[in-house]
Coordinates of C-alpha atoms in Angstrom, one line a residue:
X1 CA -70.1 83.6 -43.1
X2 CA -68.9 80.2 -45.1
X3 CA -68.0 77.0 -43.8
X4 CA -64.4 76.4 -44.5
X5 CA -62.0 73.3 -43.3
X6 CA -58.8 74.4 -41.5
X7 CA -55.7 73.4 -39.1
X8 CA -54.2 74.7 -36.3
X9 CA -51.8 72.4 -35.8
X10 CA -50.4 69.7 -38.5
X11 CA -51.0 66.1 -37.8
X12 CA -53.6 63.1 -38.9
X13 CA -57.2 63.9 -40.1
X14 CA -59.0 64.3 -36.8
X15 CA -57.0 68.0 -37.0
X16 CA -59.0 69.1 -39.7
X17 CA -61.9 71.3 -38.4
X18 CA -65.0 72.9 -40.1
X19 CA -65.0 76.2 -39.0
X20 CA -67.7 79.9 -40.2
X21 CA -65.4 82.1 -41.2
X22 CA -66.2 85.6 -42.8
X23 CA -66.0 86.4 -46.6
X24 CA -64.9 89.9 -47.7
X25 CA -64.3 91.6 -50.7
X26 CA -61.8 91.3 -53.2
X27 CA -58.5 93.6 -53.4
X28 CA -56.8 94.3 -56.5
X29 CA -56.1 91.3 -58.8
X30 CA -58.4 88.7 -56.6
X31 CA -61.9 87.4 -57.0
X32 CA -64.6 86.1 -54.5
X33 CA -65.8 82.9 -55.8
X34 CA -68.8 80.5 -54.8
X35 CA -67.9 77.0 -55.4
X36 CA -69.8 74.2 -56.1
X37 CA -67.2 71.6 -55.5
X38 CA -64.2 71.2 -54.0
X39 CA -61.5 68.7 -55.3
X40 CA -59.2 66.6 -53.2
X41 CA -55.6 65.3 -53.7
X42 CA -52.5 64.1 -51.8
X43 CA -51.2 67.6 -51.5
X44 CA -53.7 68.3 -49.1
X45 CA -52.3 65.6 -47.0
X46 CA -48.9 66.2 -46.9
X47 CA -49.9 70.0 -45.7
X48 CA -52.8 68.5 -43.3
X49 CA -49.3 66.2 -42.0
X50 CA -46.7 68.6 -41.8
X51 CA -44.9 67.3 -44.7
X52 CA -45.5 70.5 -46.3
X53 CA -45.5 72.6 -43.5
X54 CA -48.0 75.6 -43.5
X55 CA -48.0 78.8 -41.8
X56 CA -50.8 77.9 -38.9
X57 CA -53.8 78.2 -38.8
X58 CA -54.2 77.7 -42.2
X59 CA -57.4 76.6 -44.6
X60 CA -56.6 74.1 -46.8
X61 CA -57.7 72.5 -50.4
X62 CA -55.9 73.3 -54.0
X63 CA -58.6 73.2 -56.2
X64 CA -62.4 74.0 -56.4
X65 CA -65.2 75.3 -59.2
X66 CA -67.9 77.6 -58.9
X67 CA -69.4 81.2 -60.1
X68 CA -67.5 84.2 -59.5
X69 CA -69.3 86.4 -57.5
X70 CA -67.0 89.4 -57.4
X71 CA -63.7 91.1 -59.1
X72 CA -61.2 93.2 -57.8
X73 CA -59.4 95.7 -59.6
X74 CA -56.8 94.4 -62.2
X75 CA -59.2 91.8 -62.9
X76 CA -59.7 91.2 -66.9
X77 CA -60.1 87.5 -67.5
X78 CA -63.1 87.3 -65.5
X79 CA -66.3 88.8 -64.0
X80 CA -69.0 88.1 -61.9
X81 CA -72.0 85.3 -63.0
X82 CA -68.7 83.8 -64.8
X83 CA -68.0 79.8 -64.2
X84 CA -65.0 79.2 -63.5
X85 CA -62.6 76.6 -62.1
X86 CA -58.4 76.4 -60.1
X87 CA -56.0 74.8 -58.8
X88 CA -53.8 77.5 -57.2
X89 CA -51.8 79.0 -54.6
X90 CA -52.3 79.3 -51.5
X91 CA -54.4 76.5 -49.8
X92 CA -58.4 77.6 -49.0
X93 CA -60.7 75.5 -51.9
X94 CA -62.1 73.7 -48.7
X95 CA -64.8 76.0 -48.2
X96 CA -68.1 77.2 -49.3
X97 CA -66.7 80.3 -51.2
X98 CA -63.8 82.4 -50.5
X99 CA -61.4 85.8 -51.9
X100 CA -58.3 84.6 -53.7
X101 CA -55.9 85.8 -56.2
X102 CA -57.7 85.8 -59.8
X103 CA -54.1 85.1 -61.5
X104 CA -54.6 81.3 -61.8
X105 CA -58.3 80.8 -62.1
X106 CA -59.5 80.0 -65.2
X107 CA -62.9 80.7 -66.8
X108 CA -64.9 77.2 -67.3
X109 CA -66.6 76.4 -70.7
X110 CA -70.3 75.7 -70.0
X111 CA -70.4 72.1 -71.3
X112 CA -68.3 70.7 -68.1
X113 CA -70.0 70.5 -65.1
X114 CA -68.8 72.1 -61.9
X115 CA -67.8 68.4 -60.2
X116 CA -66.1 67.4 -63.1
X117 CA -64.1 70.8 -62.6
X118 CA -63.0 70.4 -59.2
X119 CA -62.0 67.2 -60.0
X120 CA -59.7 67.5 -62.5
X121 CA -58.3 70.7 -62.0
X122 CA -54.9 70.2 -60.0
X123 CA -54.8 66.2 -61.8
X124 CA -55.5 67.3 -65.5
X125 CA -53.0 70.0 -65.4
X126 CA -50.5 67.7 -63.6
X127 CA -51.1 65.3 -66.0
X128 CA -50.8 68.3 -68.9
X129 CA -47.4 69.3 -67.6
X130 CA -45.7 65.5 -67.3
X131 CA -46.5 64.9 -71.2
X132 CA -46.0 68.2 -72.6
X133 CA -43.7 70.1 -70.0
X134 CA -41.3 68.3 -68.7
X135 CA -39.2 66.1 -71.2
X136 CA -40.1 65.4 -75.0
X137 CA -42.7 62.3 -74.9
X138 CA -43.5 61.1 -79.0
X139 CA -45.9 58.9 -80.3
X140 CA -44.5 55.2 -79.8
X141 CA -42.4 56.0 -77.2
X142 CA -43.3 54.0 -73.8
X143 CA -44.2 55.4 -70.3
X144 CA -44.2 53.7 -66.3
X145 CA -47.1 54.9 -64.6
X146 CA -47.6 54.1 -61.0
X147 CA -51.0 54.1 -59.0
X148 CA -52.4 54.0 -62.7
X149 CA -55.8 53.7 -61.2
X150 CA -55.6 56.9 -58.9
X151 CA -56.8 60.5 -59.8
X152 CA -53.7 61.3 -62.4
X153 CA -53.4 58.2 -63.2
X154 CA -56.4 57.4 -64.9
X155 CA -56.7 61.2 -66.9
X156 CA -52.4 59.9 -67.7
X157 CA -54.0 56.8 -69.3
X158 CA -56.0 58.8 -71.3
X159 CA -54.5 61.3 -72.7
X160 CA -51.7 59.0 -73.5
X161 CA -53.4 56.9 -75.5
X162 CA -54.9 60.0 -77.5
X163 CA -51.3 60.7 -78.2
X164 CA -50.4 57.5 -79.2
X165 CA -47.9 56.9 -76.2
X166 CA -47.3 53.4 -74.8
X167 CA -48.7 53.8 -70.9
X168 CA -47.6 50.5 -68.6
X169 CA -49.3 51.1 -65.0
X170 CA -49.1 49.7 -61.4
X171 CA -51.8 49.5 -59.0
X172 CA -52.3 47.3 -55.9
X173 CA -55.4 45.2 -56.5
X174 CA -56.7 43.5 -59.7
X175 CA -59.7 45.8 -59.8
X176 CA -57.8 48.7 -60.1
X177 CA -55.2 47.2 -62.9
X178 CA -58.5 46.6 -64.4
X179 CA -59.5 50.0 -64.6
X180 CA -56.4 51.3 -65.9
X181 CA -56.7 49.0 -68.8
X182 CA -60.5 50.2 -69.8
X183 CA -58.8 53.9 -69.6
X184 CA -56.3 53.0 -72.1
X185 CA -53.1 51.5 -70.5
X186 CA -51.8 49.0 -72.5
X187 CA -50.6 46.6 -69.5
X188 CA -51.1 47.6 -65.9
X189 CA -49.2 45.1 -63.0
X190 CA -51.0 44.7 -59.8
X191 CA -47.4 45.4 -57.7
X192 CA -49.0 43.3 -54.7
X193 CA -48.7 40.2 -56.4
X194 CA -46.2 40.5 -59.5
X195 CA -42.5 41.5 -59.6
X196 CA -43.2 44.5 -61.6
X197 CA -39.7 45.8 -62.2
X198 CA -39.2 42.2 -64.1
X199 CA -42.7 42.5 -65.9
X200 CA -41.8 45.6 -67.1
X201 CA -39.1 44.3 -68.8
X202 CA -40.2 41.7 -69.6
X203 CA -43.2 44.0 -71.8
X204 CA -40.2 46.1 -73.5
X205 CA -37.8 43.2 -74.7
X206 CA -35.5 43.9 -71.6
X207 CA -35.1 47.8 -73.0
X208 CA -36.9 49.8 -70.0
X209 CA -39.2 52.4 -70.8
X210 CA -38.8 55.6 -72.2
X211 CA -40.4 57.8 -68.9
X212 CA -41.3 56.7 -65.5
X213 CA -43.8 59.1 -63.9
X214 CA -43.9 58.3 -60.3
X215 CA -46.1 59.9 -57.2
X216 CA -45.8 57.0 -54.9
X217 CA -41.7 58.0 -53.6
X218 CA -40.3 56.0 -51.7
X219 CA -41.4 52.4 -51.9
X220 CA -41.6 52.8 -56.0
X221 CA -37.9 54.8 -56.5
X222 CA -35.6 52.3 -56.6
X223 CA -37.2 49.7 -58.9
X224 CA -38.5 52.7 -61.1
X225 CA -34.8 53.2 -62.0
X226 CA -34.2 49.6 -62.7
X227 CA -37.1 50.0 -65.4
X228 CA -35.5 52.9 -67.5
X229 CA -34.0 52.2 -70.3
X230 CA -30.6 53.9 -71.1
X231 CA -30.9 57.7 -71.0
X232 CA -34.4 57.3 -69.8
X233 CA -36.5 60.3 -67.7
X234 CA -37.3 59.6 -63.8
X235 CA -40.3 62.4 -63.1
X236 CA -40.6 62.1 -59.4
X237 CA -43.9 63.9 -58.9
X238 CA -45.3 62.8 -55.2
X239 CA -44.7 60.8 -51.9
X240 CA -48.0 59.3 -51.5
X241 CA -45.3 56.6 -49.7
X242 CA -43.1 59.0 -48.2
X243 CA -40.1 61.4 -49.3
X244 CA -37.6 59.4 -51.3
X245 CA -34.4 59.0 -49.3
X246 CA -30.9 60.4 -50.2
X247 CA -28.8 58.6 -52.8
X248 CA -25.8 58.9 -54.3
X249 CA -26.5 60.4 -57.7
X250 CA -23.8 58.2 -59.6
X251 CA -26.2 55.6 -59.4
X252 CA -28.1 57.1 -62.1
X253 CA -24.5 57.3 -64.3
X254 CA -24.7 53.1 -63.4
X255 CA -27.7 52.5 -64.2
X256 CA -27.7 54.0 -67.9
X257 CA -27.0 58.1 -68.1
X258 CA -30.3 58.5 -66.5
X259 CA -31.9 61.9 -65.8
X260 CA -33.9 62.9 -63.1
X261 CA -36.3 65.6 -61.8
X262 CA -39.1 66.4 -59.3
X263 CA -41.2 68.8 -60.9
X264 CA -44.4 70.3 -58.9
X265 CA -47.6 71.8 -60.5
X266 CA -47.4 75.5 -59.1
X267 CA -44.1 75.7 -60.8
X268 CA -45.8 75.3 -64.1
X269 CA -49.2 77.4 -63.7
X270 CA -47.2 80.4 -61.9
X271 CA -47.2 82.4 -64.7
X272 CA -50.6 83.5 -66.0
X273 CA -50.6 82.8 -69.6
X274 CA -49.4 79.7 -69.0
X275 CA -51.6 78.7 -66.8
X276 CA -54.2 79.7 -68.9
X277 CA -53.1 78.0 -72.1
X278 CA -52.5 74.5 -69.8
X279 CA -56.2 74.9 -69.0
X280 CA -57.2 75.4 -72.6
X281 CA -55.3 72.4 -73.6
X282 CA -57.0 70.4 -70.4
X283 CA -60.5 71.7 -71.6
X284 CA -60.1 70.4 -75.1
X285 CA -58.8 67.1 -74.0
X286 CA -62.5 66.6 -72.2
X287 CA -64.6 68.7 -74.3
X288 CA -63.2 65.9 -77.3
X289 CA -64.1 62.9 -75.1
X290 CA -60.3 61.7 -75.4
X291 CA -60.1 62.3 -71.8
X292 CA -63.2 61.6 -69.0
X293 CA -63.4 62.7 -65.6
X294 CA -64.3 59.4 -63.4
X295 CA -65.8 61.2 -59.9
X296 CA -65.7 57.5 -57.8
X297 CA -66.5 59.3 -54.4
X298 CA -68.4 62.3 -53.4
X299 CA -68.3 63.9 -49.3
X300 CA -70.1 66.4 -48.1
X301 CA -67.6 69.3 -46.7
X302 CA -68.3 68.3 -43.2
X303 CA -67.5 64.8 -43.7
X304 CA -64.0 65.6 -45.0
X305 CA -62.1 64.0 -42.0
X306 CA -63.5 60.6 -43.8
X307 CA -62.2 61.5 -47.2
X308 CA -59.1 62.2 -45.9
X309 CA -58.8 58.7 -44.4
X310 CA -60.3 57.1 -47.5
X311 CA -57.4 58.9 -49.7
X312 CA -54.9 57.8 -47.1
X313 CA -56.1 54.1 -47.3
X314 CA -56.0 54.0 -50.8
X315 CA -59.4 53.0 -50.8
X316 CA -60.3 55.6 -53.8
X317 CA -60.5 55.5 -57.6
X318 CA -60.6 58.0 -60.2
X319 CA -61.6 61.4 -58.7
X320 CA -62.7 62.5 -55.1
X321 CA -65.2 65.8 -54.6
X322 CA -66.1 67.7 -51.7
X323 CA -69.6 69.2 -51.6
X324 CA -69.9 72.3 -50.0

């Protein structure tokens, strides 16, 4: 029996419940893994909510690390005693170990540690997939990033500026605009107190930038296309302000032949090699240095009805772990 976090019915964070559940072997292509830390992003809000609606009851969390304790058949990438860390399809990292398919899970080399792991696993691959996936980024070109200071945000920082790619951020409080800068934004705009659609162009000449990567939704989407420059890239990648709203997609014709999409991660990692080589590409970004996991808060499991409100708040920084 392992203590895993689940809902019954979708709603605010006093719906999560810590539950034992039983642990059983793994079938063909799955593994039974042991974690060591759990990660935790918006994702698992918007399921906890009902904004992704979940098949009830269902356990929830994205992403974890730990030791594989068993392999099921089909299994070739991994065996047991092997470190190894996710994020994956379906929800059930909020526990102390658990069987899951082995498709997505990716062996862990031995110089990161296991919270560094779970912290990065669903951000650094996010972040992975917005520079190198979605639309061509170049050295010199220039990128909007909101909520610079939050989980993606910061790793975003970093690996643009080991790429050589212009990042301007947005975060609510000094402090955090401060922390964006020291992880390698070149300007960040505290939005509370600063027009930041005009200070962004005022920082490109009146062009715009090249990409704006944006997981807040709804409050950001409007001004985020006034700060493209002609035939610039919206990435809508989140609603940590809610869904954004219909619109009428001349406006992007209007506004300078812009294009848009809202990509998601599982997309991406679905199929196994490329999972696989995302990770490899994540690893060596950390392994180098050019990109440092910043763990800011730490819960124990059974305290994850508190981390949940502290995500919510936007009280957090850099990376969140569970402890199981």
């Amino acid at each position: 029996m392992v203590k895993t976090v689940i809902i019954e019915a979708h709603g605010g964070s006093d719906m999560l419940k810590v539950v034992d559940r039983e642990v059983g072997e793994p079938g063909l292509g799955q593994i039974r893994i042991r974690h060591e830390a759990c990660g935790l992003n918006f994702i698992d809000v918007y399921q906890r909510s009902g904004l992704y609606p979940l098949q009830l009851p269902q356990a929830l969390g994205m992403e974890a690390a730990g030791v594989v304790e068993a392999v099921g058949e089909g299994v070739t990438h991994l065996k047991p005693g092997d470190r190894a860390a996710y994020a994956s399809m379906p929800p059930g990292a909020y526990a102390q170990a658990r069987v899951m398919p082995a498709s997505q899970v990716c062996p862990l080399p031995d110089g990161i540690p296991f919270d560094q792991a779970a912290a990065m696993m669903l951000k650094g691959l996010t972040v992975q997939y917005l520079f190198h996936r979605t639309t061509p980024i170049k050295a010199g070109d220039t990128v909007l990033f909101h909520a610079a200071a939050g989980g993606v945000g910061l790793i975003a920082c970093q690996w643009a500026k080991s790429e050589g790619i212009r990042v301007i951020g947005t975060a609510g409080t000094d402090e955090k605009c401060q922390l964006a800068l020291d992880h390698g934004a070149e300007a960040c705009i505290n939005y509370r107190t600063a027009d930041w659609v005009a200070t962004v162009r005022e920082l490109t000449g009146a062009r715009g930038v090249d990409v704006v990567m944006d997981a807040v939704g709804a409050d950001t989407f409007e001004g985020s296309l006034d700060c493209l420059a002609p035939l610039g890239m919206m990435i809508s990648f989140g609603n940590a302000s809610g869904p954004v709203p219909p619109f009428n997609i001349g406006i992007l014709g209007q506004k300078g032949s812009l294009k848009i999409t809202r990509p998601t991660l599982f997309t991406h990692i679905s199929d196994h090699a490329t999972c696989q080589d995302m990770a490899s590409m994540l690893f060596d970004k950390v392994a180098s240095g050019a990109v440092k996991i910043r763990i800011d808060q730490r819960f124990p499991l059974e305290q994850v009805r508190a981390a949940h409100d502290a995500l919510e708040a936007r009280r957090t920084t850099g990376q969140t772990v569970l402890i199981p």
